[in-house]
mmCIF file of C-alpha atoms and ligand atoms in Angstrom:
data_model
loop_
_atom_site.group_PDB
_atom_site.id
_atom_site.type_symbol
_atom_site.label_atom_id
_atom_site.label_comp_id
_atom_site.label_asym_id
_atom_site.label_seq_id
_atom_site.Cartn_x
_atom_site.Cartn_y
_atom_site.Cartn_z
ATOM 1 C CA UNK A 789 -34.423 -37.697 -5.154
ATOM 2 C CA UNK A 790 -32.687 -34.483 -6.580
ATOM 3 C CA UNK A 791 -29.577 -33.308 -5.911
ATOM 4 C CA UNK A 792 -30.435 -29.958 -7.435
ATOM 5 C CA UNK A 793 -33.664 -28.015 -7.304
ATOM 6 C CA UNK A 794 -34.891 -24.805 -8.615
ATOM 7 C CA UNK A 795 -37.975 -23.146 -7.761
ATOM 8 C CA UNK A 796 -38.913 -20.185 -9.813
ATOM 9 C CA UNK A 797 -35.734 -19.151 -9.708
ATOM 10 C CA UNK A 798 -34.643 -14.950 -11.153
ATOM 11 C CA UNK A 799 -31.802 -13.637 -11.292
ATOM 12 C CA UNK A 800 -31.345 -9.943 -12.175
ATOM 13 C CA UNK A 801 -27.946 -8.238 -12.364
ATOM 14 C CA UNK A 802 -27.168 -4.727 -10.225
ATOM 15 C CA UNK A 803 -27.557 -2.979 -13.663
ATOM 16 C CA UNK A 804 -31.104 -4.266 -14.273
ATOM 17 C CA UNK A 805 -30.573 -7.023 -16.410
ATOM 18 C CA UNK A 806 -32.911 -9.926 -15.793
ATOM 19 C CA UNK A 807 -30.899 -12.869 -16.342
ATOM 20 C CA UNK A 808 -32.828 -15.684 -15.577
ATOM 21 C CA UNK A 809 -36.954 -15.833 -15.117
ATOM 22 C CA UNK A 810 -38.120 -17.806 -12.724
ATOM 23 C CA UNK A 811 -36.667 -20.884 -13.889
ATOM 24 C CA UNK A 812 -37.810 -24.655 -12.336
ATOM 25 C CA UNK A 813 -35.787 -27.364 -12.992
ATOM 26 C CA UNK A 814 -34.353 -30.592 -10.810
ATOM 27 C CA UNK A 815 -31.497 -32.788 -11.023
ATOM 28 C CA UNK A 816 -30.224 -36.496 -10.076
ATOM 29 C CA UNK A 817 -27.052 -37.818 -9.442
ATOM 30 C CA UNK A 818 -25.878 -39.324 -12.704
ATOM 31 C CA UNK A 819 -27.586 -37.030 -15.141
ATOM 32 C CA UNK A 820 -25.393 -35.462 -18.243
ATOM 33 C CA UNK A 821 -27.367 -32.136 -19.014
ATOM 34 C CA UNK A 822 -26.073 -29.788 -21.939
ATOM 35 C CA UNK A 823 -27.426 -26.169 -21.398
ATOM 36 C CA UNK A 824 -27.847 -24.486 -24.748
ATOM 37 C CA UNK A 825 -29.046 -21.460 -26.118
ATOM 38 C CA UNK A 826 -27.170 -18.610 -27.634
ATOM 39 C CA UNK A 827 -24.768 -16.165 -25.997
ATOM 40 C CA UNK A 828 -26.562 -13.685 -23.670
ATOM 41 C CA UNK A 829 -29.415 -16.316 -23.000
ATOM 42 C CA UNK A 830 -28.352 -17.282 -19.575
ATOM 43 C CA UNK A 831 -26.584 -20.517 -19.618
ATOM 44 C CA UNK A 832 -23.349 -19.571 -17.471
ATOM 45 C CA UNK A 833 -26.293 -17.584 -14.880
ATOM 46 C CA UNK A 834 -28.252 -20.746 -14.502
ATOM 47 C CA UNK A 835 -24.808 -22.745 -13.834
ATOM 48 C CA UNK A 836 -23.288 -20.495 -11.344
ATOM 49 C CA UNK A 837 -26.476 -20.339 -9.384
ATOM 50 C CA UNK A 838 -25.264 -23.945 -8.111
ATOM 51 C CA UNK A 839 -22.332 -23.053 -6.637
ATOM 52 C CA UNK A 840 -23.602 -19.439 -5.702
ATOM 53 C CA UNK A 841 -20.846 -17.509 -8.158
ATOM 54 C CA UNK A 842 -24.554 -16.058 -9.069
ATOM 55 C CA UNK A 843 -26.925 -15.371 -6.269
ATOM 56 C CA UNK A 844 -30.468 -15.153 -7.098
ATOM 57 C CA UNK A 845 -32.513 -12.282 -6.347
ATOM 58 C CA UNK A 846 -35.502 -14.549 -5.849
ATOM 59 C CA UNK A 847 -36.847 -18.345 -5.905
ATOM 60 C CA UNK A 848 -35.621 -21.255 -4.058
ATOM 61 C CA UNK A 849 -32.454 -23.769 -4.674
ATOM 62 C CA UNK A 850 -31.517 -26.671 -3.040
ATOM 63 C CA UNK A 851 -28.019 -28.074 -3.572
ATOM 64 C CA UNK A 852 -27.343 -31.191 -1.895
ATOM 65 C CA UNK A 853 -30.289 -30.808 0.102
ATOM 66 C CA UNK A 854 -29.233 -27.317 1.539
ATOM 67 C CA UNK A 855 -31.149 -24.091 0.751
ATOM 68 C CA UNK A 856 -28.702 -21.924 -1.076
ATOM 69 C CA UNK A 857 -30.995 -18.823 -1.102
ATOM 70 C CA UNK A 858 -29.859 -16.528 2.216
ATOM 71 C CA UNK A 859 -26.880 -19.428 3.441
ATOM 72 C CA UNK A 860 -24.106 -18.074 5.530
ATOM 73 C CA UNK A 861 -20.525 -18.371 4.758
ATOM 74 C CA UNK A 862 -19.864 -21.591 6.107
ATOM 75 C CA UNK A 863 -22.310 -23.362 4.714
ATOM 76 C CA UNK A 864 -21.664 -21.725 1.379
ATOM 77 C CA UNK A 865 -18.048 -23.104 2.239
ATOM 78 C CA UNK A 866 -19.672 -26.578 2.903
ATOM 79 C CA UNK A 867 -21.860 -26.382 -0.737
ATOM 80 C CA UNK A 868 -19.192 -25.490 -2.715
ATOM 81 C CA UNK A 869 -16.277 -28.280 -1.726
ATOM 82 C CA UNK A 870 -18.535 -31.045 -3.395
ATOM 83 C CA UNK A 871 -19.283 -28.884 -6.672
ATOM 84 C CA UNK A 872 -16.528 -29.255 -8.992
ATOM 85 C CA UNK A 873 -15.883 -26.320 -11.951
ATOM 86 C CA UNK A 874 -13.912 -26.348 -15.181
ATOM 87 C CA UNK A 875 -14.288 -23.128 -17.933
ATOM 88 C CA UNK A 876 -13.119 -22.636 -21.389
ATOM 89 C CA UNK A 877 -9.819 -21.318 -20.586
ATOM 90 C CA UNK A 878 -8.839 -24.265 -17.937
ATOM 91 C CA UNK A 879 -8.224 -21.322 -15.248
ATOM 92 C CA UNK A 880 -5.060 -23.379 -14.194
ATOM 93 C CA UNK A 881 -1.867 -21.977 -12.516
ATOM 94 C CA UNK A 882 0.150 -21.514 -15.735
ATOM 95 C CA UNK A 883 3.856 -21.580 -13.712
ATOM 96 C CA UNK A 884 2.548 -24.242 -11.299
ATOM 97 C CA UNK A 885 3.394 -28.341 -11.778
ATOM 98 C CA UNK A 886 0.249 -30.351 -13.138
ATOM 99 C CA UNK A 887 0.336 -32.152 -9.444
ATOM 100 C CA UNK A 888 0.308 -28.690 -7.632
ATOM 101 C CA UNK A 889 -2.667 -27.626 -9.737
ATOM 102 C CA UNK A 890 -4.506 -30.319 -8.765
ATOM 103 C CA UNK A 891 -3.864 -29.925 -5.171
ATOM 104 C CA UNK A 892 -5.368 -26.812 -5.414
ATOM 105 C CA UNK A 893 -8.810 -28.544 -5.801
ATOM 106 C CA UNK A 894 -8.509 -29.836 -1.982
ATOM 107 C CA UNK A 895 -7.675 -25.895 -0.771
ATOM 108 C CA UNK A 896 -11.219 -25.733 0.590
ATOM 109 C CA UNK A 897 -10.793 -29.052 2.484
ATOM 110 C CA UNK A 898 -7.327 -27.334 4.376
ATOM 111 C CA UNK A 899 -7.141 -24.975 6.969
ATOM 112 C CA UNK A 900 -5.416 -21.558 5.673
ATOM 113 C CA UNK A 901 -2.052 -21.868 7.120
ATOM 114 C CA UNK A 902 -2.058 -25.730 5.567
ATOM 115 C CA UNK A 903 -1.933 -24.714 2.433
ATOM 116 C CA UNK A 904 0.473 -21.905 2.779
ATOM 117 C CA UNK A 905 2.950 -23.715 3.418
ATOM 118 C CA UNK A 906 2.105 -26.118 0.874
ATOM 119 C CA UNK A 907 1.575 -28.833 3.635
ATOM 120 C CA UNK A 908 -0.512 -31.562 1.979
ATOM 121 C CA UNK A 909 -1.496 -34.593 3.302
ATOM 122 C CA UNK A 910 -0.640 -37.796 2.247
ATOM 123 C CA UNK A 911 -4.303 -38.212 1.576
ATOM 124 C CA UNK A 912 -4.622 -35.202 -0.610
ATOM 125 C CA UNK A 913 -1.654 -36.162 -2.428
ATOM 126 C CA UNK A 914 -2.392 -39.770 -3.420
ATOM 127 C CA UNK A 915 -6.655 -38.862 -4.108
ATOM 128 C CA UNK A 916 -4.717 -35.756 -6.428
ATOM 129 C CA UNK A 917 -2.736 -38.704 -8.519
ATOM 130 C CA UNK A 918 -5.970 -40.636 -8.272
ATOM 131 C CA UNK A 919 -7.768 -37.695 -9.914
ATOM 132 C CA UNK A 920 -4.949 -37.172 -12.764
ATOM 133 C CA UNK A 921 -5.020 -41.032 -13.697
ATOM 134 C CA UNK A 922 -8.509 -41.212 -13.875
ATOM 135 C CA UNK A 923 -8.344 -38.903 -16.454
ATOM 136 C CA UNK A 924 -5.115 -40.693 -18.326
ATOM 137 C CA UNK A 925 -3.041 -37.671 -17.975
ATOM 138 C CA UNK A 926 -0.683 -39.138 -14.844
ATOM 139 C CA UNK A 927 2.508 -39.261 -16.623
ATOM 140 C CA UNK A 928 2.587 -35.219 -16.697
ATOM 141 C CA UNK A 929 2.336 -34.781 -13.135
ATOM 142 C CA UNK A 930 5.712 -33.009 -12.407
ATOM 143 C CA UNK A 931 5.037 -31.036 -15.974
ATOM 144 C CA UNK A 932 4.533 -27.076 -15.856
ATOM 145 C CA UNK A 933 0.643 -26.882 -16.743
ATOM 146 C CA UNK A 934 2.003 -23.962 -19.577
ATOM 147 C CA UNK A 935 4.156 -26.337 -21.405
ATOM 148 C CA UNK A 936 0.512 -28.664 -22.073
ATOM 149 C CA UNK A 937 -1.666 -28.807 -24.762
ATOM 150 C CA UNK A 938 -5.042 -27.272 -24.301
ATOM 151 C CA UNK A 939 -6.489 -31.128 -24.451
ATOM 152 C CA UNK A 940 -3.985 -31.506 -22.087
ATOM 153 C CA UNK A 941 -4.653 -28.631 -19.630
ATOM 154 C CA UNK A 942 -8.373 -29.127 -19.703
ATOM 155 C CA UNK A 943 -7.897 -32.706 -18.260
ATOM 156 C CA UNK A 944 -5.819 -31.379 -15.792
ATOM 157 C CA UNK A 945 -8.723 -28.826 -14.837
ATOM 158 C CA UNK A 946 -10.844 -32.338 -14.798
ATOM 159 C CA UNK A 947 -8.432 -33.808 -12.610
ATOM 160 C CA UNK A 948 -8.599 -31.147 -9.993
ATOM 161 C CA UNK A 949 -12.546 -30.519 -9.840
ATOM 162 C CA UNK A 950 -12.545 -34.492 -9.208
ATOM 163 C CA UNK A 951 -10.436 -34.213 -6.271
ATOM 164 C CA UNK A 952 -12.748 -32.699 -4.663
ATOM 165 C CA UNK A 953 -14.790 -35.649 -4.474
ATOM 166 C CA UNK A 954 -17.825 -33.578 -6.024
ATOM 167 C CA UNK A 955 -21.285 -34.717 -6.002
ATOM 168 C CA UNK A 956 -21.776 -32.009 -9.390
ATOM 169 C CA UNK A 957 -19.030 -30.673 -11.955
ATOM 170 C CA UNK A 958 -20.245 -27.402 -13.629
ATOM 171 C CA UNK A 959 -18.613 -27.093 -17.022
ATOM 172 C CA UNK A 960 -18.949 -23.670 -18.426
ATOM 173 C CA UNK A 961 -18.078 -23.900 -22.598
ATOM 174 C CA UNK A 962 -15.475 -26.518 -22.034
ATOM 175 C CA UNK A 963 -15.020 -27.610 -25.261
ATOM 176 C CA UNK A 964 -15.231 -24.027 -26.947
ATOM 177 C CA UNK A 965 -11.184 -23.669 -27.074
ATOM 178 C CA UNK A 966 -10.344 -27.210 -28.400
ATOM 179 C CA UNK A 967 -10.092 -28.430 -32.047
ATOM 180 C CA UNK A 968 -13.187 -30.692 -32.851
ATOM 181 C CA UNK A 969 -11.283 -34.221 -32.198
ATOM 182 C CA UNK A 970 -9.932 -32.989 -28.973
ATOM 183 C CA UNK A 971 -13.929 -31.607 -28.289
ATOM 184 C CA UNK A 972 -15.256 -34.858 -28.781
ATOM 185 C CA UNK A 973 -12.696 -36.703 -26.332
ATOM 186 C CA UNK A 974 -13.305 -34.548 -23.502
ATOM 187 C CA UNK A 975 -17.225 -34.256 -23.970
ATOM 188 C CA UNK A 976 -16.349 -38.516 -23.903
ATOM 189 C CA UNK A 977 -14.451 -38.489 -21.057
ATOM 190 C CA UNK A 978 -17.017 -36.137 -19.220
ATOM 191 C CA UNK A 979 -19.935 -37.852 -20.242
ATOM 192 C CA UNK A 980 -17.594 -41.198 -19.113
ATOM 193 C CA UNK A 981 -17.279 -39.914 -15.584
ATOM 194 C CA UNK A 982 -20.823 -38.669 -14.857
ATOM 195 C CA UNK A 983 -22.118 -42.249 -15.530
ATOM 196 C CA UNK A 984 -18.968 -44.127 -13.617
ATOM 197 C CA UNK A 985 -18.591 -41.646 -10.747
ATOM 198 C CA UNK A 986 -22.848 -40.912 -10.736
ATOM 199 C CA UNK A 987 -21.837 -37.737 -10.898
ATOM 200 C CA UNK A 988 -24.277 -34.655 -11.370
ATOM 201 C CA UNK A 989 -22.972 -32.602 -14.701
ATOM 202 C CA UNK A 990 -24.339 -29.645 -16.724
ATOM 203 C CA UNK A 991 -22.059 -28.739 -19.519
ATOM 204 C CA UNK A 992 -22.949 -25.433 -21.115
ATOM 205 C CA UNK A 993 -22.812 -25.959 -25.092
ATOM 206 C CA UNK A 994 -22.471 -22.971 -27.958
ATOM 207 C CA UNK A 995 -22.700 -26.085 -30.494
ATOM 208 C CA UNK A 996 -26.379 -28.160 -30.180
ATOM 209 C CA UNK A 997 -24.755 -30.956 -31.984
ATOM 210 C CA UNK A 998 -22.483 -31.685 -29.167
ATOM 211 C CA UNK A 999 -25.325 -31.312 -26.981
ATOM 212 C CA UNK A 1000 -27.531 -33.942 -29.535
ATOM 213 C CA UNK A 1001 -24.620 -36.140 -29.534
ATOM 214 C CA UNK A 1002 -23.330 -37.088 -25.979
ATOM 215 C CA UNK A 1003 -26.228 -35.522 -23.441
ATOM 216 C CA UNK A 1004 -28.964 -37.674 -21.910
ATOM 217 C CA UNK A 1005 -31.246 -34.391 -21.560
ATOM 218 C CA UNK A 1006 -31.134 -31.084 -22.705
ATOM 219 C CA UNK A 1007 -31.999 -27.650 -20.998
ATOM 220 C CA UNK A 1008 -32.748 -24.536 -23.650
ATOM 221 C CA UNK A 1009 -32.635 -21.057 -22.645
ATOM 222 C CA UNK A 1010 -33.827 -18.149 -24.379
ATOM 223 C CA UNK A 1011 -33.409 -14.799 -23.084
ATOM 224 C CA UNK A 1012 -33.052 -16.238 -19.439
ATOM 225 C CA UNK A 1013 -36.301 -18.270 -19.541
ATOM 226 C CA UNK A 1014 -36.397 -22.009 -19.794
ATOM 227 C CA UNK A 1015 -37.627 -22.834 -23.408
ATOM 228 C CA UNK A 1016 -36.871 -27.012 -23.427
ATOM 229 C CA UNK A 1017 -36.485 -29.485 -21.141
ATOM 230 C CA UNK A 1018 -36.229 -33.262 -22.346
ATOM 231 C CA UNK A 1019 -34.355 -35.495 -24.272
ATOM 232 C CA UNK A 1020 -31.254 -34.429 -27.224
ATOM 233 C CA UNK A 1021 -33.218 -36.434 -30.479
ATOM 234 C CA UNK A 1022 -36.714 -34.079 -29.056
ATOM 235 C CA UNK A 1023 -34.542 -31.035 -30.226
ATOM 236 C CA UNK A 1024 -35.318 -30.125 -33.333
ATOM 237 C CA UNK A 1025 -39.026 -29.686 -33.384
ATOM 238 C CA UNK A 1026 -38.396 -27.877 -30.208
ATOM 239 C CA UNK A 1027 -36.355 -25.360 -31.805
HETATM 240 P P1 ADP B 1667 -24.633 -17.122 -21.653
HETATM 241 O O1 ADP B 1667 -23.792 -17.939 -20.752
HETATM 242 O O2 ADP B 1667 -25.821 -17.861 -22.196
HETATM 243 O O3 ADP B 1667 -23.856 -16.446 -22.740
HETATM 244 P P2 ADP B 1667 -24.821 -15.317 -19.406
HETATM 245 O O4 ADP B 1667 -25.468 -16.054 -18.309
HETATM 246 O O5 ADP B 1667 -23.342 -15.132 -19.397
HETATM 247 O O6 ADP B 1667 -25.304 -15.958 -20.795
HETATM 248 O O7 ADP B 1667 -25.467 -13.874 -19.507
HETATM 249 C C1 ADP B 1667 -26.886 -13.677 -19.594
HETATM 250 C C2 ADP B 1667 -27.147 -12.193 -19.734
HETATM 251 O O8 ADP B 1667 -26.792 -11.534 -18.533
HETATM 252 C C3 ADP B 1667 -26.343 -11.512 -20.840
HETATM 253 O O9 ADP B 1667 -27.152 -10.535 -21.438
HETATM 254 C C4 ADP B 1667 -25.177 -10.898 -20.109
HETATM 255 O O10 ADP B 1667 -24.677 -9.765 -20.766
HETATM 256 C C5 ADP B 1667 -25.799 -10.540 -18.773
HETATM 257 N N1 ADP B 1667 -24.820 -10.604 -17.674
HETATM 258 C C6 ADP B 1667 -24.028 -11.621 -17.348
HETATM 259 N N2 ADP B 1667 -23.285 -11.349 -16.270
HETATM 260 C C7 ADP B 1667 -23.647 -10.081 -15.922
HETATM 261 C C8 ADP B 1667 -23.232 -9.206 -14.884
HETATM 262 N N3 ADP B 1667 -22.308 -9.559 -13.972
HETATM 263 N N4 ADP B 1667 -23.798 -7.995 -14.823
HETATM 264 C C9 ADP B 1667 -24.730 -7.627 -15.719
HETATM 265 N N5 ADP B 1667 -25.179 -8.406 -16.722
HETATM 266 C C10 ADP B 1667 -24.633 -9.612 -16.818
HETATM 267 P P1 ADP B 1668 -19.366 -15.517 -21.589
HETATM 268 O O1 ADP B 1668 -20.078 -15.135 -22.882
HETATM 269 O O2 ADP B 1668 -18.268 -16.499 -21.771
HETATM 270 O O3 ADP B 1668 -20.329 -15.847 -20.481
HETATM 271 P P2 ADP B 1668 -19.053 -12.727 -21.123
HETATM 272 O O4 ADP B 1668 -18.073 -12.002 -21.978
HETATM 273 O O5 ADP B 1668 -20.516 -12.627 -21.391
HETATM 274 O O6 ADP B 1668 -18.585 -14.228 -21.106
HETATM 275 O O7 ADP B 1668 -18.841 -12.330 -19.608
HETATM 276 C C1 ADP B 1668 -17.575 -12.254 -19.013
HETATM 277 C C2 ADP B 1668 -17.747 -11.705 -17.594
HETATM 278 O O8 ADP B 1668 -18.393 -10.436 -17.620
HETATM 279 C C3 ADP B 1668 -18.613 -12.607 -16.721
HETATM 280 O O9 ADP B 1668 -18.074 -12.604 -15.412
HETATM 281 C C4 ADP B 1668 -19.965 -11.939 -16.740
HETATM 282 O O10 ADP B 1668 -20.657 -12.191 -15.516
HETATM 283 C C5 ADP B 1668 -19.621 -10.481 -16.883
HETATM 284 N N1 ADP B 1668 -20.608 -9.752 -17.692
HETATM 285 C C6 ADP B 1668 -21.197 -10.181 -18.821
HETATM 286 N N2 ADP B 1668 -22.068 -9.282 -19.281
HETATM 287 C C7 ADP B 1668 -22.028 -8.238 -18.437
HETATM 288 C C8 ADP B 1668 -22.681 -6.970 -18.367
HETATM 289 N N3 ADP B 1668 -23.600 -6.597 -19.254
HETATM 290 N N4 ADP B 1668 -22.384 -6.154 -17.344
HETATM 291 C C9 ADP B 1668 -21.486 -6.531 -16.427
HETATM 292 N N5 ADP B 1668 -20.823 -7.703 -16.426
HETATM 293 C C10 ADP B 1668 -21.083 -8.539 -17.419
#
């Protein structure tokens, strides 16, 4: 049964650009997908269809068994708590403690005036310190995320899409800032999680050795159509 589901998905941009073309592709919980192609081919478009950042202009998608296309608000609301997001640049709170950053992964669980006033639960709180030592990173909790390596900060950025107790993490270029050990540990740790946790994770890739290397199955765009579709060793006669 898929967790994800697109149906001839497009998306074109305001200024005409056709992005994606009519892409079909399904997911299931567990699966480790690398998305590769080069820049401009669509990769971050296909990846932020999931969590709507990108709305497509036409086709069908199913996340979590809801129809994405034309959903209101609060069921957008209700999509996006269970789909986790880290980027190349970590998009952490640079003057904020690693703890409070990783709090911030439960905001859409809070009502508004909750989180104002920085009222946590005790729940949030401990599941938050859950998150950071699943990743190994627990002893920097009280640590400004600015005064952490960029290993470091992207675990942190780990730690706070699993708080949210996602059924899918979205990773767009997460490895593209790190030096190649540091690469390799997270694409580890991420492939590590998606099998322990059964979680659903598509980790765009500039680098198709990475992808050859840690995915179970590889998606290939080329100029925002869907050019392969199988396993990493099938790669190379593929193109
Ligand atoms: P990738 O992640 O593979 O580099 P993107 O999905 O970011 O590719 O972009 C695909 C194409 O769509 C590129 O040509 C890019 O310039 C264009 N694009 C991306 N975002 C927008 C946008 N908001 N408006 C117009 N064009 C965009
Ligand atoms: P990346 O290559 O990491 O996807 P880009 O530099 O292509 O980053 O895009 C950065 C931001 O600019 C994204 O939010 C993207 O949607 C937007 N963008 C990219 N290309 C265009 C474009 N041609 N017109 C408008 N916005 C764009």
């Amino acid at each position: 049964e898929p967790i994800v589901a697109f149906r001839d998905v497009s998306v074109t941009y305001p200024n005409g650009h056709q992005a994606l073309k009519s892409v079909s592709l399904s997911f299931v919980p567990g699966e480790f997908i690398a998305v590769v192609g080069l820049s401009g081919a669509g990769k971050s478009t296909l990846i932020r269809c999931i969590n709507r950042l990108v709305t497509p202009t036409s086709g069908s998608l199913m996340v979590n068994g809801v129809e994405l296309v034309g959903l209101d608000d609060a069921g957008l609301r209700r999509v996006r708590s269970r789909v986790g997001m880290i980027f190349q640049n970590y998009n952490l709170v640079r003057r904020k403690s690693v703890l409070k950053n990783v709090l911030d992964g439960r905001l859409a669980h809070l009502p508004t005036w909750k989180t104002l006033l920085g009222l946590y639960p005790k729940e949030d709180i401990a599941l938050a310190k859950a998150s950071l030592a699943r990743v190994g990173i627990s002893e920097k909790e009280g640590v400004r995320a600015d005064q952490l390596s960029g290993g470091q900060q992207q675990r942190v950025a780990i730690a706070r899409a699993l708080s949210q107790q996602p059924t899918i993490l979205l990773a767009d270029e997460p490895v593209a800032s790190l030096d190649p050990p540091t690469a390799h540990q997270v694409m580890r740790d991420l492939r590590d999680l998606a099998r322990e946790e059964n979680l659903l994770t598509l980790v765009n890739l500039h680098f198709i050795d990475m992808a050859q290397e840690y995915a179970d199955r590889v998606i290939g765009l080329r100029a925002g159509e869907l050019v392969y579709d199988g396993p990493a060793r099938g790669m190379q006669e593929a193109d």
